[in-house]
Coordinates of C-alpha atoms and ligand atoms in Angstrom, one line a residue:
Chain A
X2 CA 0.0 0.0 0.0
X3 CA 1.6 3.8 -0.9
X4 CA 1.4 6.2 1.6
X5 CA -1.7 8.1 2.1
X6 CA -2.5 11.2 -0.5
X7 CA -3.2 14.3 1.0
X8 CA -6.7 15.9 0.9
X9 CA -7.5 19.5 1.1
X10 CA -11.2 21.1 1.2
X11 CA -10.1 24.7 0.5
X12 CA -12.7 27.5 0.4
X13 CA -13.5 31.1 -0.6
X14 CA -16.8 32.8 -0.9
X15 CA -19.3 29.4 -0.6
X16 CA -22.1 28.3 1.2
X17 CA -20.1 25.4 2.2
X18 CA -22.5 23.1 0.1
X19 CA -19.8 21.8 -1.8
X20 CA -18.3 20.3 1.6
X21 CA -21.7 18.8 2.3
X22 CA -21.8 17.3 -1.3
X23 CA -18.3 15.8 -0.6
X24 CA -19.9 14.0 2.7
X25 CA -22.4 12.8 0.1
X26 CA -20.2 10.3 -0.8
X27 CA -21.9 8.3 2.3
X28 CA -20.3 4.6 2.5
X29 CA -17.8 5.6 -0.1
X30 CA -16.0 7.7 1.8
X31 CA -14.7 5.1 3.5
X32 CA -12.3 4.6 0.1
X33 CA -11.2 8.1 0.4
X34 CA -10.1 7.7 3.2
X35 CA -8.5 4.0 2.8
X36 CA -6.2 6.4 0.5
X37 CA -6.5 9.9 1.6
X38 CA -5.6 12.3 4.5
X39 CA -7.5 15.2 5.5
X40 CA -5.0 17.4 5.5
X41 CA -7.0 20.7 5.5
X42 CA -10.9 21.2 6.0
X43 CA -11.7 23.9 7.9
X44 CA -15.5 22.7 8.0
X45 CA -14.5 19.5 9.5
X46 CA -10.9 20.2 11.4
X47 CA -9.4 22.3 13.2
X48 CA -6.4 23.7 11.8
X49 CA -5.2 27.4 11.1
X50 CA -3.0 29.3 8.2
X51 CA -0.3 29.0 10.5
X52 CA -0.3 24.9 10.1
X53 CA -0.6 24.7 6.0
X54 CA 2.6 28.1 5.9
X55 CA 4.7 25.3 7.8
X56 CA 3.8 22.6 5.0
X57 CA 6.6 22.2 2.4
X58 CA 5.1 23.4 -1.1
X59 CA 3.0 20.7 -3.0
X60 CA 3.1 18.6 0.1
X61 CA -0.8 18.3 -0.7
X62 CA -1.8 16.0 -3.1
X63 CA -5.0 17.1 -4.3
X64 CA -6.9 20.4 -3.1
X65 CA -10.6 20.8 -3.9
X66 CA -11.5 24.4 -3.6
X67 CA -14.7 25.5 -3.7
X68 CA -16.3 29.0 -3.3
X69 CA -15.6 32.4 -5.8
X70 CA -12.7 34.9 -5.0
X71 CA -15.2 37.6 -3.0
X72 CA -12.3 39.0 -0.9
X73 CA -8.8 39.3 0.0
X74 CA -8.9 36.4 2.0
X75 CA -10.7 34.2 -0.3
X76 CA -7.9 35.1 -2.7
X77 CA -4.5 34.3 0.2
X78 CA -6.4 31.2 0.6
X79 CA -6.6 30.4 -2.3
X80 CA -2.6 31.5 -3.8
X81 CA -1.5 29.7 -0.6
X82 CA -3.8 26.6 -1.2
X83 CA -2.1 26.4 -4.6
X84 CA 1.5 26.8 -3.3
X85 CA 1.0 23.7 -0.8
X86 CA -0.4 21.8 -3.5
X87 CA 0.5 19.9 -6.6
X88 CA -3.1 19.5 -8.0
X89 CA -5.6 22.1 -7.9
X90 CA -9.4 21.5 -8.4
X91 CA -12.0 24.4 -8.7
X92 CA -14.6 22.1 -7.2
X93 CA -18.1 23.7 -8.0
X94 CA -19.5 26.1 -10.0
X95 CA -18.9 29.2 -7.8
X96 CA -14.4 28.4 -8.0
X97 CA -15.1 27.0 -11.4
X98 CA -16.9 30.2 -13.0
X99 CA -18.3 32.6 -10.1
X100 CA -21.5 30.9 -9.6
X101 CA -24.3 32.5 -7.1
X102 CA -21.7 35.2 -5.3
X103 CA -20.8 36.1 -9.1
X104 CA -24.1 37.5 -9.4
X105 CA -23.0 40.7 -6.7
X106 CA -21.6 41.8 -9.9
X107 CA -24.8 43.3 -11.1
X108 CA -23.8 46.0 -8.4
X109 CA -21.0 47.7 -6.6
X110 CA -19.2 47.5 -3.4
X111 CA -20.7 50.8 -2.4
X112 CA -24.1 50.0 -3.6
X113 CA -23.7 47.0 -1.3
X114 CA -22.6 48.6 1.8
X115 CA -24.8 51.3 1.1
X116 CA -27.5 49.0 1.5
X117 CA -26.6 47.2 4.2
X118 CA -25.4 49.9 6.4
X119 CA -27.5 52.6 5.6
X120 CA -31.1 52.0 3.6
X121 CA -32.1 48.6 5.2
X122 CA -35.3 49.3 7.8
X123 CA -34.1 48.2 10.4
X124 CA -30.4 49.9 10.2
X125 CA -29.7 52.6 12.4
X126 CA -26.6 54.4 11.4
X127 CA -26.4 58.1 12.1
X128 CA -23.0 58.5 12.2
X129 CA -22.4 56.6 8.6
X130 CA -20.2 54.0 9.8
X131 CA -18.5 51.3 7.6
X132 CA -16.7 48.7 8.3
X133 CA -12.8 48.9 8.5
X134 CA -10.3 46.6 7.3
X135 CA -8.1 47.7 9.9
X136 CA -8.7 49.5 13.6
X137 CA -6.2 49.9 16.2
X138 CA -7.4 49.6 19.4
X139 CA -7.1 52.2 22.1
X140 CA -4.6 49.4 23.8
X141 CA -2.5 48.8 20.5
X142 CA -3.7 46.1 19.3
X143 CA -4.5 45.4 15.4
X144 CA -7.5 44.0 14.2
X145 CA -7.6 43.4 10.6
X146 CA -10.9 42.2 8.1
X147 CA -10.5 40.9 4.9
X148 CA -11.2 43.9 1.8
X149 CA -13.8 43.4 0.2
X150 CA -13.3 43.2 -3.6
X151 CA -15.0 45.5 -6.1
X152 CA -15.5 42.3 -8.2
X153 CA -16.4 38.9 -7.7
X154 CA -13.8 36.7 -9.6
X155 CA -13.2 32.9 -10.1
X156 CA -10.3 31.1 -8.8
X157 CA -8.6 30.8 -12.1
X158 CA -8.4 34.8 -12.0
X159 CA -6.3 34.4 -9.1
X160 CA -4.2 30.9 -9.4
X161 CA -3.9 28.3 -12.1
X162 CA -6.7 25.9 -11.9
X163 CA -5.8 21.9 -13.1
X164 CA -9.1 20.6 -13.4
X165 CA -12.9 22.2 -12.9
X166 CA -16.0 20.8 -11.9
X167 CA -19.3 22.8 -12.1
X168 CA -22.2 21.8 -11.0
X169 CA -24.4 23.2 -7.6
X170 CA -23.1 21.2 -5.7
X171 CA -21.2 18.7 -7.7
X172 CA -23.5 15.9 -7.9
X173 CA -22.8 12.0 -5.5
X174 CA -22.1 10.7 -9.3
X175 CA -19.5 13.7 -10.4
X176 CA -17.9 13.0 -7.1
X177 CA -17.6 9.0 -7.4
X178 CA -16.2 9.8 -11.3
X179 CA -13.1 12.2 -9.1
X180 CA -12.7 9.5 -6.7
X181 CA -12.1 6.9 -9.3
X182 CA -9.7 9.5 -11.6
X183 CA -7.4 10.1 -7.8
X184 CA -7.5 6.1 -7.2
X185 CA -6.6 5.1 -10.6
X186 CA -3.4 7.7 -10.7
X187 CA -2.3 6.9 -6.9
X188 CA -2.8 3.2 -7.9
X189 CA -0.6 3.5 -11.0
X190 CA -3.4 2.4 -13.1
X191 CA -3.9 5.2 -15.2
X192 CA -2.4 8.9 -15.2
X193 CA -3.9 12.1 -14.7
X194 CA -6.3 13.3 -17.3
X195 CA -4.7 16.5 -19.3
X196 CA -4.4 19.9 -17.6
X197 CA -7.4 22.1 -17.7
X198 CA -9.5 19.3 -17.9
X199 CA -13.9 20.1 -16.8
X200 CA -15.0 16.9 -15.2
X201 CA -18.2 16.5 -17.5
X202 CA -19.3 15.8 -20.9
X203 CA -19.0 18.2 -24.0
X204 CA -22.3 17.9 -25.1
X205 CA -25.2 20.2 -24.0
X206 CA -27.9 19.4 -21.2
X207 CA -30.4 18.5 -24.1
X208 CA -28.9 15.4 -25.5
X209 CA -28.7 14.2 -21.5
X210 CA -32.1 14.8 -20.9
X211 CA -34.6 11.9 -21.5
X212 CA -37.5 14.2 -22.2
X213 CA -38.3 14.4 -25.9
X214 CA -36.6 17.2 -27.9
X215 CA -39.0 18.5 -30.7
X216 CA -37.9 19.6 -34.2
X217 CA -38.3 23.1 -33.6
X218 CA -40.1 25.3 -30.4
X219 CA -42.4 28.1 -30.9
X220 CA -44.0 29.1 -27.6
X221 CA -46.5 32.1 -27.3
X222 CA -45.8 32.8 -24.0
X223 CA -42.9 32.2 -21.1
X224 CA -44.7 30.4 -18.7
X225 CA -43.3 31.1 -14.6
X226 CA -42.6 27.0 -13.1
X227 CA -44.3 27.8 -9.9
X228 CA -47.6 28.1 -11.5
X229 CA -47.3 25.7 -14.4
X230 CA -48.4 22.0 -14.5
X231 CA -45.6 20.2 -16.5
X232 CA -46.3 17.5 -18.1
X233 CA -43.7 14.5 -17.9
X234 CA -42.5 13.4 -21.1
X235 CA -42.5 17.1 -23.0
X236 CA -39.4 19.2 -23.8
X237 CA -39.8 22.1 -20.9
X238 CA -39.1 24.5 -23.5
X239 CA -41.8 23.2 -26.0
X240 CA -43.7 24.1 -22.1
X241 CA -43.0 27.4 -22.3
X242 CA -40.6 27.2 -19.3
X243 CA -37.6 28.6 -19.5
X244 CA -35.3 26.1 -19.4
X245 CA -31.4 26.9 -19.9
X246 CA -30.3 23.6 -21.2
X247 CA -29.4 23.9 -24.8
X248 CA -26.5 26.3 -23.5
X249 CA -25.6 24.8 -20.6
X250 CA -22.8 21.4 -20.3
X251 CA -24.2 17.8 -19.5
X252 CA -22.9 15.9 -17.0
X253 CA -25.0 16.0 -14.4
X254 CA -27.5 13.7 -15.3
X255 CA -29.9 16.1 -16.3
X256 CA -31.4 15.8 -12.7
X257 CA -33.6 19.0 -12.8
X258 CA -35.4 18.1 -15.5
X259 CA -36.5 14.5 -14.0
X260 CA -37.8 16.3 -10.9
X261 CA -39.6 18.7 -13.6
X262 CA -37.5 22.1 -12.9
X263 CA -35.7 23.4 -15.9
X264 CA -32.0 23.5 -16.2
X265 CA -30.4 26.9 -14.7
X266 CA -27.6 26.6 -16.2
X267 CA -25.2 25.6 -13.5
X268 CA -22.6 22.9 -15.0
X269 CA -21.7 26.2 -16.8
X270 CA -21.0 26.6 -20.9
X271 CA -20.0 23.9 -23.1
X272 CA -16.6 24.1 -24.6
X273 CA -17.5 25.4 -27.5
X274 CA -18.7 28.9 -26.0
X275 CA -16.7 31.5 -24.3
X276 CA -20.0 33.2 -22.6
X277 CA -23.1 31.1 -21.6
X278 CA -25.7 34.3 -22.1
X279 CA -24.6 35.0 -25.0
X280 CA -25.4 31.7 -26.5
X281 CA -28.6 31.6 -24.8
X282 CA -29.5 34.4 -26.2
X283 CA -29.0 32.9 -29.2
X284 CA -30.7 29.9 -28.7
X285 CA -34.4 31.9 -27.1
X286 CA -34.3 34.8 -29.6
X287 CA -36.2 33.0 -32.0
X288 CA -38.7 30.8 -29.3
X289 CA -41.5 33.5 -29.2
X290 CA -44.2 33.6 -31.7
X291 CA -45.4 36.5 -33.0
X292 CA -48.6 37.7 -34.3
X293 CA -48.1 37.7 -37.8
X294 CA -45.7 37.0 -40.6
X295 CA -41.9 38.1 -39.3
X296 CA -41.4 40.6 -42.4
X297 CA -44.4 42.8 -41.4
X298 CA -43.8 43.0 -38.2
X299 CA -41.8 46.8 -37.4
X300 CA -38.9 47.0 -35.5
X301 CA -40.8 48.4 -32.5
X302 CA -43.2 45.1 -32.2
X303 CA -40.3 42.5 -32.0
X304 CA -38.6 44.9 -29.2
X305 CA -41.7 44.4 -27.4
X306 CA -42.2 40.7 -27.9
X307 CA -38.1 40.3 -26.8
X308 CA -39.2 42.1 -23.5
X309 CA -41.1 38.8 -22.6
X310 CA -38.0 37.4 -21.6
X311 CA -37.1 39.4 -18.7
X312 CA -34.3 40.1 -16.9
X313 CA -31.9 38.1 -19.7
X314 CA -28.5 39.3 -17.2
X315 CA -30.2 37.6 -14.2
X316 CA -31.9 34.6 -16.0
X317 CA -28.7 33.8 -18.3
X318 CA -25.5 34.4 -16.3
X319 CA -27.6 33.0 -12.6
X320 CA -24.0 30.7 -12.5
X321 CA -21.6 32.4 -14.4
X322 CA -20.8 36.1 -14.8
X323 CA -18.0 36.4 -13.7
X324 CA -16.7 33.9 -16.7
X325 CA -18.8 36.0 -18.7
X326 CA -17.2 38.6 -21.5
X327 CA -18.2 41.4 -19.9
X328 CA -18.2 40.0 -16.1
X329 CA -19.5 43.1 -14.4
X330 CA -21.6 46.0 -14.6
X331 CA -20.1 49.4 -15.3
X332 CA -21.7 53.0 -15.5
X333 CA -22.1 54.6 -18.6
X334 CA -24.5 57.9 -17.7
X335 CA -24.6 59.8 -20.2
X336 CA -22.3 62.7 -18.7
X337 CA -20.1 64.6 -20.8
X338 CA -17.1 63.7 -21.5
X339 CA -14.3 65.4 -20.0
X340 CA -11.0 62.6 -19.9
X341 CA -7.7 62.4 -21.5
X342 CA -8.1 62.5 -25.1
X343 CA -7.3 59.2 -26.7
Chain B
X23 CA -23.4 62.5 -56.3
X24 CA -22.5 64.7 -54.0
X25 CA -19.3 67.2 -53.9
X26 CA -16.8 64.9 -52.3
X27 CA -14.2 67.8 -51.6
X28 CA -16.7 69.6 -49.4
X29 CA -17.9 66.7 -47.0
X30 CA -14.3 65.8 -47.1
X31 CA -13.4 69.4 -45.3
X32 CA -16.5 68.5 -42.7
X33 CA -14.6 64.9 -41.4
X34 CA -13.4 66.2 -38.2
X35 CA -9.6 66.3 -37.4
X36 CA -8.7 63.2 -34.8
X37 CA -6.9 65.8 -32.5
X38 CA -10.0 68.1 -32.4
X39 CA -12.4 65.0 -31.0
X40 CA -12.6 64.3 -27.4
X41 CA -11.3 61.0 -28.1
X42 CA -10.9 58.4 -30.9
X43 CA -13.8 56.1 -30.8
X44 CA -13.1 52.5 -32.2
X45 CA -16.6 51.2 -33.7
X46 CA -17.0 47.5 -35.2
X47 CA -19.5 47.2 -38.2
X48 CA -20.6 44.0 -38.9
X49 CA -21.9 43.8 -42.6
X50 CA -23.5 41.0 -44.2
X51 CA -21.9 39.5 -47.7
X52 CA -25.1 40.2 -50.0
X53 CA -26.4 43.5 -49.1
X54 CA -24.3 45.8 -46.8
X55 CA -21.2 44.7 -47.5
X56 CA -21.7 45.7 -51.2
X57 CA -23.4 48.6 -50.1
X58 CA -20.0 50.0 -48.3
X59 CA -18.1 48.6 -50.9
X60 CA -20.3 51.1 -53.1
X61 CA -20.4 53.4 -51.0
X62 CA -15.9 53.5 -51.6
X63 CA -16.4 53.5 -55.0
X64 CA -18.5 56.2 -55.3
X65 CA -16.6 58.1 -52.7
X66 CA -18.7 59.2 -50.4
X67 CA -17.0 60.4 -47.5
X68 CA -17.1 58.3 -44.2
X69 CA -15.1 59.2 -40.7
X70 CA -12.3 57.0 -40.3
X71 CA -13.8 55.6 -36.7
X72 CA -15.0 52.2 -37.8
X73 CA -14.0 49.0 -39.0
X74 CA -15.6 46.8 -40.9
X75 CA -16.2 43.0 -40.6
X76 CA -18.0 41.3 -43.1
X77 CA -19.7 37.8 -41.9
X78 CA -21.9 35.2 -44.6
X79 CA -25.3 36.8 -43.1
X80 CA -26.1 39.1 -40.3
X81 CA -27.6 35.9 -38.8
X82 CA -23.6 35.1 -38.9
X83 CA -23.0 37.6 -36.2
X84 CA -23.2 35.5 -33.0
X85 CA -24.3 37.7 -29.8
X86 CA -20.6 36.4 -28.3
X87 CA -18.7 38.4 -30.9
X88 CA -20.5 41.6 -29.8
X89 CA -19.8 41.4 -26.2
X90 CA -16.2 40.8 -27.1
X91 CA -16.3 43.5 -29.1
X92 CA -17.2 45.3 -26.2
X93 CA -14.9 43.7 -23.9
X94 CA -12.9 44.4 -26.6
X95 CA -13.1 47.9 -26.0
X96 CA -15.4 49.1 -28.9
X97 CA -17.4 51.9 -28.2
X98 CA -20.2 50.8 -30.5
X99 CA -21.0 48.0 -32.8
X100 CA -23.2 48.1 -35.7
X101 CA -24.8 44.9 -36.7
X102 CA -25.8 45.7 -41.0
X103 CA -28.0 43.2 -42.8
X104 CA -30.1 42.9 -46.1
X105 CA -33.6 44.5 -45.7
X106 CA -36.4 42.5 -43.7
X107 CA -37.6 40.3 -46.5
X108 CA -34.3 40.4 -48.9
X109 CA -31.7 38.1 -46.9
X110 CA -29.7 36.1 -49.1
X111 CA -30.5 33.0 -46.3
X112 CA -34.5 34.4 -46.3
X113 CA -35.2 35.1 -42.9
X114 CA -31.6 35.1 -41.3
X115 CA -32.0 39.0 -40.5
X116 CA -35.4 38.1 -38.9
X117 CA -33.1 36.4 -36.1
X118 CA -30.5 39.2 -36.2
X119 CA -33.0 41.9 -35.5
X120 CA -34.7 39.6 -32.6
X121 CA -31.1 39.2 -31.2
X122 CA -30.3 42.6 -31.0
X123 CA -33.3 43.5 -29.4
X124 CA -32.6 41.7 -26.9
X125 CA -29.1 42.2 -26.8
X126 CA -29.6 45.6 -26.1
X127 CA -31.7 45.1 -23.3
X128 CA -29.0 42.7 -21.9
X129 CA -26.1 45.9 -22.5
X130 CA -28.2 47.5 -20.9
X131 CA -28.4 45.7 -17.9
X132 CA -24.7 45.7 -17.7
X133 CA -24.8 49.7 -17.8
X134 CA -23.9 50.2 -21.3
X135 CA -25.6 52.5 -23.1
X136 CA -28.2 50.8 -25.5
X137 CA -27.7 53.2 -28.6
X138 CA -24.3 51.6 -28.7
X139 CA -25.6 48.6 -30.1
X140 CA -27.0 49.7 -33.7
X141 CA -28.8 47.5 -36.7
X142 CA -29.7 49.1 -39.9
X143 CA -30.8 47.6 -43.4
X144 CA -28.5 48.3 -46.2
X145 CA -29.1 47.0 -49.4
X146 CA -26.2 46.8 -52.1
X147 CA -27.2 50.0 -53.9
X148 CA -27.9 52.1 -50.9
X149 CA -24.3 53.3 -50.7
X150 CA -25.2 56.4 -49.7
X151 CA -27.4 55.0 -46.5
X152 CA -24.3 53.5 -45.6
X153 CA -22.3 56.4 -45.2
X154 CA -24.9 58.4 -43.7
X155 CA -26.0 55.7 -41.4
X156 CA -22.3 55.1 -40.2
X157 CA -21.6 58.7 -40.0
X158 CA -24.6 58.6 -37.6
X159 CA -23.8 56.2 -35.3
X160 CA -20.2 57.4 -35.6
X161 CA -21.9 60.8 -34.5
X162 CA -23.6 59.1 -31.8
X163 CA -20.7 57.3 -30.3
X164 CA -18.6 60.0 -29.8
X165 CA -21.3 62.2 -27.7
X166 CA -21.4 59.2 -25.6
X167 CA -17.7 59.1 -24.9
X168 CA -15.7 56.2 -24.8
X169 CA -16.9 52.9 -23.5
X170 CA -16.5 51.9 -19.5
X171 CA -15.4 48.4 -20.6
X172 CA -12.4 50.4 -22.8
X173 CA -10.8 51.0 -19.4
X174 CA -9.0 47.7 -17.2
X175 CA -10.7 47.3 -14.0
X176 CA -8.3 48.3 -11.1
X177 CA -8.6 45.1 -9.0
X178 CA -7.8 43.2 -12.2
X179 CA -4.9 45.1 -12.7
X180 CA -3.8 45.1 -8.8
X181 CA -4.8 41.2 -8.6
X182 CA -2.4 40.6 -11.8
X183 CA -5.6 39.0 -13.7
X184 CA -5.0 38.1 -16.9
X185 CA -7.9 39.2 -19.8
Ligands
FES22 S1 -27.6 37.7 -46.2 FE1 -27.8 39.8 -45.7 S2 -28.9 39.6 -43.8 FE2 -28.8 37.5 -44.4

């Protein structure tokens, strides 16, 4: 028997689901840890910055780190996670592409602590305070908090990234595919799959999903799933319901559609696109039906009948805006302009 | 045709705009496309802001390349097709113009100004829509200024982020 491998659960701005998803492994974690340490798991152990500083660099075998890059520690966690160790995984969608925090990019940091600090109803704040990242107490001591970022970014902004898995949370089945890849290379049986490798399948959600795909979908309306009946067998689409799979990867056993909720899009973009909105976009533009034949309809009319899809930022990039082109908001008021020429 | 020589004087010099704007025109193969090609042969006189990219069909144009073009740094993008009714694929445009609707609510939503996003219907013979219409937008992007996304976002640059 080798020695032991060493595990880390690393993590930046999560909801710690991904930990729970890797205790979802039930009975099987019993062959983790047959050939795996927990070396770092702040959920589960106790152990400080101070312990993984005094490991030599790559001493950890494998590091799953889950969670977007929110804030200044997120991001020493994560260039120290990667020092320590020789493979690292963004496990989940939020390390793999921004995921749910990613979606703070619709808004800015002052915007946020504006909110928080100052409009909410039950904030009382008179004398506008904010929080510091560093206060000296009368007594000398220094506290420090972490700064938190104007953007939200994904761990590959910040380190390299060997493999990704998407996915919210990574699925029991995603998880038993990783366990088999680590076994096989500590085993000898096979190698590591190449760098940059997403632990899924390149083609879209659609061709995983047992419902039956029609020809072509023209819907007259985008029907809300809370107050829908679906039927069983039907393309959600063909429903009306939004449904985000032909964008979106497979891989995940097109699980949301079998409980009759449409794919949002979280195993992220297939290979072939750069930016999942955009190719959703693409694929909904031409769902709606309109009124009469397309060439007599004015440019005003189609405007309108686009508006049905509402909120397209929101609905498209839930998962994945900050691997989008354009990855955050900006403000373009129409001001004059008064910078350096260029 | 009109006096070349005297639109020529009205092209404003580079130094006297407030900046340069750099404005991608998509143009479809059939219509547009021959329309600016027209357009140079009969010299009509276009501002030196804009580039030209010429795809198949407008339908060509996938909503991706625009955002790059934006992330890019464009400060506008036109999208130019054959007239509703006259694509070369038949209803191609009919997706284009449904796609930049939407598109532009989606720039929107990211704070861009929508009227940076522009489609317009250029046959091959209407060269002198084309000038006029890029002129226009041309017009229009430089009383908006130049594009946020033109400028690297400071944590980027401080966290060393590549793209
Ligand atoms: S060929 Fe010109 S728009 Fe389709």
């Amino acid at each position: 028997m080798p020695d032991k491998i060493k595990l880390a659960l690393g993590q930046g701005a999560t909801c710690s689901g991904c930990d729970i998803a890797v205790l979802d492994l039930d009975v099987e974690l019993l062959s983790l840890f047959a050939i795996a340490d927990l070396s770092f798991a702040p959920l589960a152990t106790d152990i400080k910055y101070a312990d993984v500083e005094a490991m030599a660099d790559g001493e950890i075998t494998i590091c799953l780190f889950h969670g977007a890059i929110r804030n200044s520690d997120n991001a020493h966690s994560a260039r120290l996670l990667r020092k320590k160790s020789k493979i690292m995984i963004a496990y989940g969608v939020c390390a793999a592409f921004g995921g749910i925090p990613g979606l703070a990019n619709v808004t800015t940091t002052e915007k946020i602590l504006q909110t928080v600090f100052q409009d909410t109803a039950s904030t009382v704040n008179p004398e506008h305070i904010r929080p510091q990242t560093k206060y000296v107490s009368p007594q000398g001591h220094t506290l420090e908090l972490p700064e938190l970022y104007d953007e939200v970014l994904m761990l590959s902004d910040i380190v390299e990234v060997d493999y990704l898995i998407a996915a919210c949370p990574p699925t029991r089945e995603m998880n038993m595919q990783l366990l088999k890849v680590v076994l096989d290379f500590v085993q000898g049986k096979a190698p590591l799959p190449p760098k940059g490798t997403i632990l899924a399948l390149p083609k879209t959600m659609c061709d995983e999903c047992d419902r039956t795909r029609p020809e072509k979908i023209i819907v007259d309306e985008i029907k809300s799933v809370d107050y829908t009946r679906i039927e069983a067998d039907k393309c959600l689409l063909e429903q009306g319901i939004l449904c985000l799979g032909p964008a979106t990867r497979a891989g995940c056993n097109a699980k949301c559609m079998k409980a009759n909720m449409p794919c949002r899009g979280c195993m992220g973009p297939t290979s072939a696109v750069i930016d999942q909105g955009a190719s959703m976009l693409s694929a909904f533009a031409s769902l709606l039906k309109t009124s009469n034949a397309e060439h007599l309809i004015p440019e005003e009319q189609i405007e309108k009948l686009m508006e049905k899809i509402r909120d397209p930022l929101g609905t498209f990039y839930r998962f994945t805006l900050p691997k989008s082109l354009l990855k955050k908001v900006v403000d373009d008021s129409n001001k004059p302009f008064t910078g350096a020429p260029r | 045709m009109t006096n070349t020589n005297e639109n020529i004087a009205n092209v404003p010099e580079v130094s006297a705009l407030p900046f340069t704007p750099k404005i991608i025109v998509f143009c479809c193969n059939w219509c547009s496309y021959a329309g600016a090609d027209l357009a140079g042969i009969c010299r009509y006189p276009i501002k030196p802001y804009f580039r030209v990219i010429r795809t198949m069909c407008s339908a060509r144009v996938d909503p991706e390349w625009i955002l790059e073009a934006f992330k890019l740094g464009a400060d506008g993008v036109m999208v130019a097709g054959c007239h509703p009714g006259d694509c070369h694929y038949l209803g191609g445009n009919y997706r284009t113009r449904r796609r930049v609707a939407m598109l532009r609510t989606l720039i929107s939503q990211f704070g861009l100004q929508p009227s940076r996003l522009a489609l317009a219907w250029i046959s091959a013979g209407e060269a002198e829509k084309f000038a006029a219409t890029v002129n226009g937008f041309i017009d229009t992007v430089i009383a908006l200024g130049p594009s946020p996304y033109s400028k690297k976002s400071p944590l980027r640059a401080k966290e060393g982020v590549h793209a």
